[in-house]
Amino acid sequence: MAGRALKPVGAPTRGTTNPNRLRRVDRWLASDPAVTRLLRRADEPLVVDLGYGASPVTTVEMARWLRSVRRDVRVLGLEIDAERVAVAQTRVDKPWLDFRRGGFELAGTRPVLVRAFNVLRQYDEAEVPGAWSLMLDAMAPDGLLVEGTCDEIGRLSTWVAVGHDGPRTLTLSVHLGSLERPSTVAERLPKALIHRNVPGERVHELLSALDVCWATAAPHQNFGVRARWTHTVHLLTGRGWPVLNRPSRWRLGELTVPWSAVAPSDRGLVP
């Protein structure tokens, strides 16, 4: 995990964290075909967890999930706050798990995968492309950035998968047992989209269509909330939305669409 010393780029986050808060994205990382292929083919399977917060628990949990994909994966937690790094040192398990001070420059490392959750939420939308570029420039040529947001207990979660060719997909993941309506997830959209949930924007159209399909699928609630959500997504595909993942993922409360289906209308800030 050695890398050249660089000045950390970025600002400290609020630091909020909880055990299992990022379970939804962890589960996706450990099962998504593009991610698992990337990890299995990598000569140096280094993964960075950027901005893990006041406790390293979510980094430790991610390392456990990714070891189910490849046993020799190495996970590095980066925090710009030196005190948080000092706290995390108690969980170090070299060479498989380590913690270091760093920001968007990724501390001079060259990972194949970066998870940056609840980091860009405090930034302006105009700063998103620059932050993405800084991270991608430091990554391996075929690297993947997974950048997103979730609520405090991980029941509402969204993320964008970004490669060197730009953003590729948007994933929504919700706890079905507590879901009132799908558009509730709007408050946890990634920074690139959170201000775009307004009429005229594609992400608003997606969430509005999901609400209509959810209401239409209400009779399926008799067979359980998973059946209702699965039928909701079937109805959504019938309306022409290009849903990428399979019914087995829908049952987990997941929904993935191409970035092109939800990209900002002006394309001025985020590609």
PDB file of C-alpha atoms in Angstrom:
ATOM      1  CA  MET A   1       0.000   0.000   0.000  1.00  0.00           C
ATOM      2  CA  ALA A   2       3.009   2.268  -0.144  1.00  0.00           C
ATOM      3  CA  GLY A   3       2.638   5.471  -2.127  1.00  0.00           C
ATOM      4  CA  ARG A   4       4.228   8.865  -2.484  1.00  0.00           C
ATOM      5  CA  ALA A   5       3.451  11.401   0.249  1.00  0.00           C
ATOM      6  CA  LEU A   6       0.906  13.967  -0.898  1.00  0.00           C
ATOM      7  CA  LYS A   7      -0.935  16.743   0.865  1.00  0.00           C
ATOM      8  CA  PRO A   8      -4.497  15.562   1.600  1.00  0.00           C
ATOM      9  CA  VAL A   9      -7.094  17.246  -0.599  1.00  0.00           C
ATOM     10  CA  GLY A  10     -10.575  17.877   0.758  1.00  0.00           C
ATOM     11  CA  ALA A  11     -12.406  18.857   3.918  1.00  0.00           C
ATOM     12  CA  PRO A  12     -13.348  16.743   6.960  1.00  0.00           C
ATOM     13  CA  THR A  13     -16.831  15.245   6.900  1.00  0.00           C
ATOM     14  CA  ARG A  14     -19.228  15.303   9.845  1.00  0.00           C
ATOM     15  CA  GLY A  15     -17.895  11.876  10.728  1.00  0.00           C
ATOM     16  CA  THR A  16     -21.278  10.246  11.357  1.00  0.00           C
ATOM     17  CA  THR A  17     -21.093   6.477  11.156  1.00  0.00           C
ATOM     18  CA  ASN A  18     -22.856   3.382  12.458  1.00  0.00           C
ATOM     19  CA  PRO A  19     -22.304  -0.369  12.177  1.00  0.00           C
ATOM     20  CA  ASN A  20     -23.960  -1.784   9.040  1.00  0.00           C
ATOM     21  CA  ARG A  21     -24.727   1.707   7.760  1.00  0.00           C
ATOM     22  CA  LEU A  22     -23.125   0.839   4.413  1.00  0.00           C
ATOM     23  CA  ARG A  23     -24.280  -2.775   4.246  1.00  0.00           C
ATOM     24  CA  ARG A  24     -26.334  -2.120   1.101  1.00  0.00           C
ATOM     25  CA  VAL A  25     -23.417  -0.882  -0.954  1.00  0.00           C
ATOM     26  CA  ASP A  26     -21.122  -3.537   0.585  1.00  0.00           C
ATOM     27  CA  ARG A  27     -23.504  -6.255  -0.593  1.00  0.00           C
ATOM     28  CA  TRP A  28     -23.588  -4.723  -4.056  1.00  0.00           C
ATOM     29  CA  LEU A  29     -19.798  -4.446  -4.261  1.00  0.00           C
ATOM     30  CA  ALA A  30     -19.428  -8.115  -3.337  1.00  0.00           C
ATOM     31  CA  SER A  31     -21.914  -9.287  -5.984  1.00  0.00           C
ATOM     32  CA  ASP A  32     -21.941  -6.865  -8.925  1.00  0.00           C
ATOM     33  CA  PRO A  33     -20.324  -8.639 -11.907  1.00  0.00           C
ATOM     34  CA  ALA A  34     -18.306  -5.614 -13.022  1.00  0.00           C
ATOM     35  CA  VAL A  35     -16.857  -5.107  -9.543  1.00  0.00           C
ATOM     36  CA  THR A  36     -16.103  -8.753  -8.863  1.00  0.00           C
ATOM     37  CA  ARG A  37     -14.392  -9.148 -12.249  1.00  0.00           C
ATOM     38  CA  LEU A  38     -12.308  -6.070 -11.537  1.00  0.00           C
ATOM     39  CA  LEU A  39     -11.162  -7.411  -8.172  1.00  0.00           C
ATOM     40  CA  ARG A  40     -10.440 -10.935  -9.408  1.00  0.00           C
ATOM     41  CA  ARG A  41      -8.419  -9.788 -12.398  1.00  0.00           C
ATOM     42  CA  ALA A  42      -6.358  -7.158 -10.583  1.00  0.00           C
ATOM     43  CA  ASP A  43      -2.653  -7.840 -10.100  1.00  0.00           C
ATOM     44  CA  GLU A  44      -2.776  -5.608  -7.005  1.00  0.00           C
ATOM     45  CA  PRO A  45      -6.283  -5.803  -5.495  1.00  0.00           C
ATOM     46  CA  LEU A  46      -6.128  -2.589  -3.470  1.00  0.00           C
ATOM     47  CA  VAL A  47      -9.407  -0.950  -2.422  1.00  0.00           C
ATOM     48  CA  VAL A  48      -9.697   2.469  -0.782  1.00  0.00           C
ATOM     49  CA  ASP A  49     -12.513   3.510   1.539  1.00  0.00           C
ATOM     50  CA  LEU A  50     -12.443   7.297   1.500  1.00  0.00           C
ATOM     51  CA  GLY A  51     -13.863   9.326   4.380  1.00  0.00           C
ATOM     52  CA  TYR A  52     -14.897   6.529   6.740  1.00  0.00           C
ATOM     53  CA  GLY A  53     -15.695   8.965   9.560  1.00  0.00           C
ATOM     54  CA  ALA A  54     -15.265   8.967  13.312  1.00  0.00           C
ATOM     55  CA  SER A  55     -15.171   5.177  13.522  1.00  0.00           C
ATOM     56  CA  PRO A  56     -13.486   2.707  11.142  1.00  0.00           C
ATOM     57  CA  VAL A  57     -16.289   0.158  11.542  1.00  0.00           C
ATOM     58  CA  THR A  58     -17.675   0.510   8.003  1.00  0.00           C
ATOM     59  CA  THR A  59     -14.204   0.042   6.499  1.00  0.00           C
ATOM     60  CA  VAL A  60     -13.724  -3.122   8.537  1.00  0.00           C
ATOM     61  CA  GLU A  61     -17.123  -4.375   7.383  1.00  0.00           C
ATOM     62  CA  MET A  62     -16.344  -3.642   3.737  1.00  0.00           C
ATOM     63  CA  ALA A  63     -13.089  -5.594   4.001  1.00  0.00           C
ATOM     64  CA  ARG A  64     -15.030  -8.620   5.256  1.00  0.00           C
ATOM     65  CA  TRP A  65     -17.485  -8.441   2.375  1.00  0.00           C
ATOM     66  CA  LEU A  66     -14.761  -8.074  -0.258  1.00  0.00           C
ATOM     67  CA  ARG A  67     -12.776 -11.015   1.093  1.00  0.00           C
ATOM     68  CA  SER A  68     -15.678 -13.196  -0.015  1.00  0.00           C
ATOM     69  CA  VAL A  69     -14.730 -12.143  -3.549  1.00  0.00           C
ATOM     70  CA  ARG A  70     -10.952 -12.396  -3.195  1.00  0.00           C
ATOM     71  CA  ARG A  71      -9.151 -13.450  -0.043  1.00  0.00           C
ATOM     72  CA  ASP A  72      -6.052 -11.354  -0.657  1.00  0.00           C
ATOM     73  CA  VAL A  73      -7.862  -8.051  -1.222  1.00  0.00           C
ATOM     74  CA  ARG A  74      -6.207  -5.161   0.629  1.00  0.00           C
ATOM     75  CA  VAL A  75      -8.344  -2.379   2.040  1.00  0.00           C
ATOM     76  CA  LEU A  76      -7.054   1.061   2.987  1.00  0.00           C
ATOM     77  CA  GLY A  77      -9.222   3.509   4.905  1.00  0.00           C
ATOM     78  CA  LEU A  78      -8.415   7.162   4.269  1.00  0.00           C
ATOM     79  CA  GLU A  79      -9.467  10.090   6.425  1.00  0.00           C
ATOM     80  CA  ILE A  80      -8.394  13.711   6.239  1.00  0.00           C
ATOM     81  CA  ASP A  81      -8.854  14.093  10.019  1.00  0.00           C
ATOM     82  CA  ALA A  82      -5.672  12.909  11.771  1.00  0.00           C
ATOM     83  CA  GLU A  83      -7.499  12.145  15.030  1.00  0.00           C
ATOM     84  CA  ARG A  84      -9.845   9.755  13.226  1.00  0.00           C
ATOM     85  CA  VAL A  85      -6.865   7.990  11.698  1.00  0.00           C
ATOM     86  CA  ALA A  86      -5.335   7.592  15.155  1.00  0.00           C
ATOM     87  CA  VAL A  87      -8.570   6.014  16.432  1.00  0.00           C
ATOM     88  CA  ALA A  88      -8.656   3.625  13.472  1.00  0.00           C
ATOM     89  CA  GLN A  89      -5.124   2.392  14.097  1.00  0.00           C
ATOM     90  CA  THR A  90      -6.502   0.003  16.713  1.00  0.00           C
ATOM     91  CA  ARG A  91      -8.173  -1.960  13.893  1.00  0.00           C
ATOM     92  CA  VAL A  92      -5.136  -2.297  11.626  1.00  0.00           C
ATOM     93  CA  ASP A  93      -4.446  -5.800  10.301  1.00  0.00           C
ATOM     94  CA  LYS A  94      -1.498  -5.411   7.930  1.00  0.00           C
ATOM     95  CA  PRO A  95      -1.164  -6.027   5.078  1.00  0.00           C
ATOM     96  CA  TRP A  96      -4.888  -6.648   4.579  1.00  0.00           C
ATOM     97  CA  LEU A  97      -6.352  -3.670   6.427  1.00  0.00           C
ATOM     98  CA  ASP A  98      -4.718  -0.321   7.101  1.00  0.00           C
ATOM     99  CA  PHE A  99      -5.634   3.314   7.760  1.00  0.00           C
ATOM    100  CA  ARG A 100      -3.912   6.480   6.657  1.00  0.00           C
ATOM    101  CA  ARG A 101      -4.452  10.206   6.352  1.00  0.00           C
ATOM    102  CA  GLY A 102      -5.600  11.184   2.881  1.00  0.00           C
ATOM    103  CA  GLY A 103      -8.237  12.806   0.718  1.00  0.00           C
ATOM    104  CA  PHE A 104      -9.256  12.939  -2.924  1.00  0.00           C
ATOM    105  CA  GLU A 105      -5.634  12.451  -3.985  1.00  0.00           C
ATOM    106  CA  LEU A 106      -5.883   8.952  -2.402  1.00  0.00           C
ATOM    107  CA  ALA A 107      -2.609   9.400  -0.476  1.00  0.00           C
ATOM    108  CA  GLY A 108      -0.470   8.477  -3.470  1.00  0.00           C
ATOM    109  CA  THR A 109      -1.932   4.983  -3.783  1.00  0.00           C
ATOM    110  CA  ARG A 110      -3.249   3.410  -6.988  1.00  0.00           C
ATOM    111  CA  PRO A 111      -6.363   1.391  -6.095  1.00  0.00           C
ATOM    112  CA  VAL A 112      -8.602  -0.500  -8.492  1.00  0.00           C
ATOM    113  CA  LEU A 113     -11.717   0.362  -6.481  1.00  0.00           C
ATOM    114  CA  VAL A 114     -12.656   3.377  -4.353  1.00  0.00           C
ATOM    115  CA  ARG A 115     -15.738   3.752  -2.190  1.00  0.00           C
ATOM    116  CA  ALA A 116     -16.513   7.358  -1.231  1.00  0.00           C
ATOM    117  CA  PHE A 117     -19.735   7.497   0.763  1.00  0.00           C
ATOM    118  CA  ASN A 118     -21.277  10.566   2.385  1.00  0.00           C
ATOM    119  CA  VAL A 119     -18.186  12.557   1.399  1.00  0.00           C
ATOM    120  CA  LEU A 120     -19.366  14.851  -1.395  1.00  0.00           C
ATOM    121  CA  ARG A 121     -22.654  15.604   0.316  1.00  0.00           C
ATOM    122  CA  GLN A 122     -21.125  18.699   1.951  1.00  0.00           C
ATOM    123  CA  TYR A 123     -19.687  20.047  -1.312  1.00  0.00           C
ATOM    124  CA  ASP A 124     -21.316  22.154  -4.026  1.00  0.00           C
ATOM    125  CA  GLU A 125     -22.586  20.375  -7.113  1.00  0.00           C
ATOM    126  CA  ALA A 126     -20.046  22.286  -9.193  1.00  0.00           C
ATOM    127  CA  GLU A 127     -17.239  20.629  -7.234  1.00  0.00           C
ATOM    128  CA  VAL A 128     -18.333  17.068  -8.011  1.00  0.00           C
ATOM    129  CA  PRO A 129     -16.593  16.645 -11.398  1.00  0.00           C
ATOM    130  CA  GLY A 130     -13.315  17.898  -9.965  1.00  0.00           C
ATOM    131  CA  ALA A 131     -13.478  15.519  -7.012  1.00  0.00           C
ATOM    132  CA  TRP A 132     -14.304  12.597  -9.296  1.00  0.00           C
ATOM    133  CA  SER A 133     -11.399  13.506 -11.584  1.00  0.00           C
ATOM    134  CA  LEU A 134      -8.916  13.774  -8.717  1.00  0.00           C
ATOM    135  CA  MET A 135      -9.809  10.304  -7.487  1.00  0.00           C
ATOM    136  CA  LEU A 136      -9.922   8.694 -10.931  1.00  0.00           C
ATOM    137  CA  ASP A 137      -6.588  10.241 -11.932  1.00  0.00           C
ATOM    138  CA  ALA A 138      -5.002   8.487  -8.952  1.00  0.00           C
ATOM    139  CA  MET A 139      -6.600   5.123  -9.701  1.00  0.00           C
ATOM    140  CA  ALA A 140      -5.630   2.222 -11.929  1.00  0.00           C
ATOM    141  CA  PRO A 141      -6.578   2.641 -15.627  1.00  0.00           C
ATOM    142  CA  ASP A 142      -9.510   0.238 -15.293  1.00  0.00           C
ATOM    143  CA  GLY A 143     -10.442   1.453 -11.808  1.00  0.00           C
ATOM    144  CA  LEU A 144     -13.964   2.086 -10.573  1.00  0.00           C
ATOM    145  CA  LEU A 145     -15.192   4.801  -8.221  1.00  0.00           C
ATOM    146  CA  VAL A 146     -18.390   4.153  -6.258  1.00  0.00           C
ATOM    147  CA  GLU A 147     -19.652   7.439  -4.854  1.00  0.00           C
ATOM    148  CA  GLY A 148     -22.890   7.812  -2.949  1.00  0.00           C
ATOM    149  CA  THR A 149     -24.971   8.776   0.032  1.00  0.00           C
ATOM    150  CA  CYS A 150     -27.128   7.055   2.628  1.00  0.00           C
ATOM    151  CA  ASP A 151     -29.177   7.906   5.690  1.00  0.00           C
ATOM    152  CA  GLU A 152     -27.854   7.503   9.234  1.00  0.00           C
ATOM    153  CA  ILE A 153     -28.919   3.863   9.618  1.00  0.00           C
ATOM    154  CA  GLY A 154     -28.506   2.745   6.023  1.00  0.00           C
ATOM    155  CA  ARG A 155     -32.156   2.228   5.069  1.00  0.00           C
ATOM    156  CA  LEU A 156     -32.007   4.634   2.136  1.00  0.00           C
ATOM    157  CA  SER A 157     -28.929   4.508  -0.054  1.00  0.00           C
ATOM    158  CA  THR A 158     -27.890   5.577  -3.556  1.00  0.00           C
ATOM    159  CA  TRP A 159     -24.630   5.502  -5.464  1.00  0.00           C
ATOM    160  CA  VAL A 160     -23.051   6.226  -8.833  1.00  0.00           C
ATOM    161  CA  ALA A 161     -20.475   3.927 -10.426  1.00  0.00           C
ATOM    162  CA  VAL A 162     -17.890   6.079 -12.203  1.00  0.00           C
ATOM    163  CA  GLY A 163     -15.112   4.922 -14.509  1.00  0.00           C
ATOM    164  CA  HIS A 164     -12.478   6.792 -16.473  1.00  0.00           C
ATOM    165  CA  ASP A 165     -15.078   7.080 -19.238  1.00  0.00           C
ATOM    166  CA  GLY A 166     -17.450   8.924 -16.885  1.00  0.00           C
ATOM    167  CA  PRO A 167     -20.440   7.935 -14.747  1.00  0.00           C
ATOM    168  CA  ARG A 168     -21.945   4.608 -15.777  1.00  0.00           C
ATOM    169  CA  THR A 169     -24.847   3.680 -13.528  1.00  0.00           C
ATOM    170  CA  LEU A 170     -27.067   4.897 -10.707  1.00  0.00           C
ATOM    171  CA  THR A 171     -28.241   2.434  -8.066  1.00  0.00           C
ATOM    172  CA  LEU A 172     -31.068   2.979  -5.592  1.00  0.00           C
ATOM    173  CA  SER A 173     -31.246   0.631  -2.596  1.00  0.00           C
ATOM    174  CA  VAL A 174     -33.978   0.858   0.028  1.00  0.00           C
ATOM    175  CA  HIS A 175     -35.174  -1.045   3.094  1.00  0.00           C
ATOM    176  CA  LEU A 176     -38.506  -2.302   1.803  1.00  0.00           C
ATOM    177  CA  GLY A 177     -40.013  -3.000   5.206  1.00  0.00           C
ATOM    178  CA  SER A 178     -39.961   0.694   6.136  1.00  0.00           C
ATOM    179  CA  LEU A 179     -40.569   2.185   2.688  1.00  0.00           C
ATOM    180  CA  GLU A 180     -43.593   4.474   2.355  1.00  0.00           C
ATOM    181  CA  ARG A 181     -42.940   5.461  -1.261  1.00  0.00           C
ATOM    182  CA  PRO A 182     -39.868   5.122  -3.513  1.00  0.00           C
ATOM    183  CA  SER A 183     -39.337   8.865  -3.989  1.00  0.00           C
ATOM    184  CA  THR A 184     -38.354   9.083  -0.316  1.00  0.00           C
ATOM    185  CA  VAL A 185     -34.880   8.106  -1.482  1.00  0.00           C
ATOM    186  CA  ALA A 186     -34.590  11.504  -3.209  1.00  0.00           C
ATOM    187  CA  GLU A 187     -33.230  13.052  -0.009  1.00  0.00           C
ATOM    188  CA  ARG A 188     -30.256  10.692  -0.250  1.00  0.00           C
ATOM    189  CA  LEU A 189     -29.384  11.054  -3.918  1.00  0.00           C
ATOM    190  CA  PRO A 190     -25.697  11.612  -4.729  1.00  0.00           C
ATOM    191  CA  LYS A 191     -24.610  15.237  -4.839  1.00  0.00           C
ATOM    192  CA  ALA A 192     -24.559  15.149  -8.632  1.00  0.00           C
ATOM    193  CA  LEU A 193     -28.331  14.524  -8.641  1.00  0.00           C
ATOM    194  CA  ILE A 194     -29.806  15.669  -5.347  1.00  0.00           C
ATOM    195  CA  HIS A 195     -30.640  19.146  -6.651  1.00  0.00           C
ATOM    196  CA  ARG A 196     -32.011  17.671  -9.875  1.00  0.00           C
ATOM    197  CA  ASN A 197     -35.150  16.145  -8.394  1.00  0.00           C
ATOM    198  CA  VAL A 198     -37.295  18.793 -10.037  1.00  0.00           C
ATOM    199  CA  PRO A 199     -39.684  18.732 -13.013  1.00  0.00           C
ATOM    200  CA  GLY A 200     -37.822  18.581 -16.299  1.00  0.00           C
ATOM    201  CA  GLU A 201     -35.000  16.402 -14.965  1.00  0.00           C
ATOM    202  CA  ARG A 202     -34.767  12.688 -15.726  1.00  0.00           C
ATOM    203  CA  VAL A 203     -34.092  11.621 -12.153  1.00  0.00           C
ATOM    204  CA  HIS A 204     -37.335  13.353 -11.139  1.00  0.00           C
ATOM    205  CA  GLU A 205     -39.142  11.464 -13.898  1.00  0.00           C
ATOM    206  CA  LEU A 206     -37.674   8.191 -12.635  1.00  0.00           C
ATOM    207  CA  LEU A 207     -38.729   8.744  -9.031  1.00  0.00           C
ATOM    208  CA  SER A 208     -42.170   9.953 -10.076  1.00  0.00           C
ATOM    209  CA  ALA A 209     -42.657   6.881 -12.265  1.00  0.00           C
ATOM    210  CA  LEU A 210     -41.517   4.658  -9.396  1.00  0.00           C
ATOM    211  CA  ASP A 211     -44.129   6.215  -7.095  1.00  0.00           C
ATOM    212  CA  VAL A 212     -46.889   5.582  -9.627  1.00  0.00           C
ATOM    213  CA  CYS A 213     -45.769   1.984 -10.184  1.00  0.00           C
ATOM    214  CA  TRP A 214     -45.495   1.458  -6.401  1.00  0.00           C
ATOM    215  CA  ALA A 215     -49.076   2.642  -5.924  1.00  0.00           C
ATOM    216  CA  THR A 216     -50.279   0.461  -8.800  1.00  0.00           C
ATOM    217  CA  ALA A 217     -48.529  -2.554  -7.283  1.00  0.00           C
ATOM    218  CA  ALA A 218     -50.241  -2.078  -3.897  1.00  0.00           C
ATOM    219  CA  PRO A 219     -52.389  -5.254  -4.235  1.00  0.00           C
ATOM    220  CA  HIS A 220     -49.170  -7.300  -4.343  1.00  0.00           C
ATOM    221  CA  GLN A 221     -48.496  -6.197  -0.762  1.00  0.00           C
ATOM    222  CA  ASN A 222     -50.670  -9.193   0.224  1.00  0.00           C
ATOM    223  CA  PHE A 223     -47.787 -11.406  -0.932  1.00  0.00           C
ATOM    224  CA  GLY A 224     -45.191  -9.362   0.940  1.00  0.00           C
ATOM    225  CA  VAL A 225     -43.358  -6.115   0.384  1.00  0.00           C
ATOM    226  CA  ARG A 226     -40.718  -7.800  -1.791  1.00  0.00           C
ATOM    227  CA  ALA A 227     -43.411  -9.003  -4.158  1.00  0.00           C
ATOM    228  CA  ARG A 228     -44.787  -5.486  -4.325  1.00  0.00           C
ATOM    229  CA  TRP A 229     -41.372  -3.969  -5.095  1.00  0.00           C
ATOM    230  CA  THR A 230     -40.594  -6.618  -7.706  1.00  0.00           C
ATOM    231  CA  HIS A 231     -43.881  -5.915  -9.451  1.00  0.00           C
ATOM    232  CA  THR A 232     -43.154  -2.200  -9.181  1.00  0.00           C
ATOM    233  CA  VAL A 233     -39.907  -2.637 -11.089  1.00  0.00           C
ATOM    234  CA  HIS A 234     -41.629  -4.849 -13.683  1.00  0.00           C
ATOM    235  CA  LEU A 235     -44.134  -2.058 -14.238  1.00  0.00           C
ATOM    236  CA  LEU A 236     -41.290   0.450 -14.501  1.00  0.00           C
ATOM    237  CA  THR A 237     -39.577  -1.577 -17.224  1.00  0.00           C
ATOM    238  CA  GLY A 238     -42.914  -1.733 -19.013  1.00  0.00           C
ATOM    239  CA  ARG A 239     -42.845   2.055 -19.137  1.00  0.00           C
ATOM    240  CA  GLY A 240     -39.550   1.889 -21.017  1.00  0.00           C
ATOM    241  CA  TRP A 241     -37.064   2.511 -18.205  1.00  0.00           C
ATOM    242  CA  PRO A 242     -33.811   0.568 -18.839  1.00  0.00           C
ATOM    243  CA  VAL A 243     -33.403  -1.324 -15.573  1.00  0.00           C
ATOM    244  CA  LEU A 244     -30.082  -3.189 -15.569  1.00  0.00           C
ATOM    245  CA  ASN A 245     -30.086  -5.563 -12.646  1.00  0.00           C
ATOM    246  CA  ARG A 246     -32.038  -8.802 -12.271  1.00  0.00           C
ATOM    247  CA  PRO A 247     -35.139  -9.735 -10.228  1.00  0.00           C
ATOM    248  CA  SER A 248     -32.915 -11.384  -7.633  1.00  0.00           C
ATOM    249  CA  ARG A 249     -31.478  -7.921  -6.913  1.00  0.00           C
ATOM    250  CA  TRP A 250     -34.873  -6.235  -7.037  1.00  0.00           C
ATOM    251  CA  ARG A 251     -35.998  -8.434  -4.163  1.00  0.00           C
ATOM    252  CA  LEU A 252     -33.281  -6.813  -2.062  1.00  0.00           C
ATOM    253  CA  GLY A 253     -34.772  -3.396  -2.703  1.00  0.00           C
ATOM    254  CA  GLU A 254     -32.250  -2.521  -5.406  1.00  0.00           C
ATOM    255  CA  LEU A 255     -32.729  -0.812  -8.730  1.00  0.00           C
ATOM    256  CA  THR A 256     -29.931   0.082 -11.171  1.00  0.00           C
ATOM    257  CA  VAL A 257     -30.264   2.180 -14.324  1.00  0.00           C
ATOM    258  CA  PRO A 258     -27.707   3.540 -16.797  1.00  0.00           C
ATOM    259  CA  TRP A 259     -26.417   7.008 -15.950  1.00  0.00           C
ATOM    260  CA  SER A 260     -27.656   8.184 -19.340  1.00  0.00           C
ATOM    261  CA  ALA A 261     -31.219   7.578 -18.115  1.00  0.00           C
ATOM    262  CA  VAL A 262     -30.882  10.077 -15.255  1.00  0.00           C
ATOM    263  CA  ALA A 263     -28.050  12.418 -16.262  1.00  0.00           C
ATOM    264  CA  PRO A 264     -28.652  16.146 -15.607  1.00  0.00           C
ATOM    265  CA  SER A 265     -30.423  17.775 -18.519  1.00  0.00           C
ATOM    266  CA  ASP A 266     -27.845  20.520 -19.082  1.00  0.00           C
ATOM    267  CA  ARG A 267     -24.801  18.227 -18.728  1.00  0.00           C
ATOM    268  CA  GLY A 268     -23.013  21.402 -17.710  1.00  0.00           C
ATOM    269  CA  LEU A 269     -21.578  20.276 -14.383  1.00  0.00           C
ATOM    270  CA  VAL A 270     -21.608  16.500 -14.374  1.00  0.00           C
ATOM    271  CA  PRO A 271     -21.081  14.487 -17.586  1.00  0.00           C
TER     272      PRO A 271
END
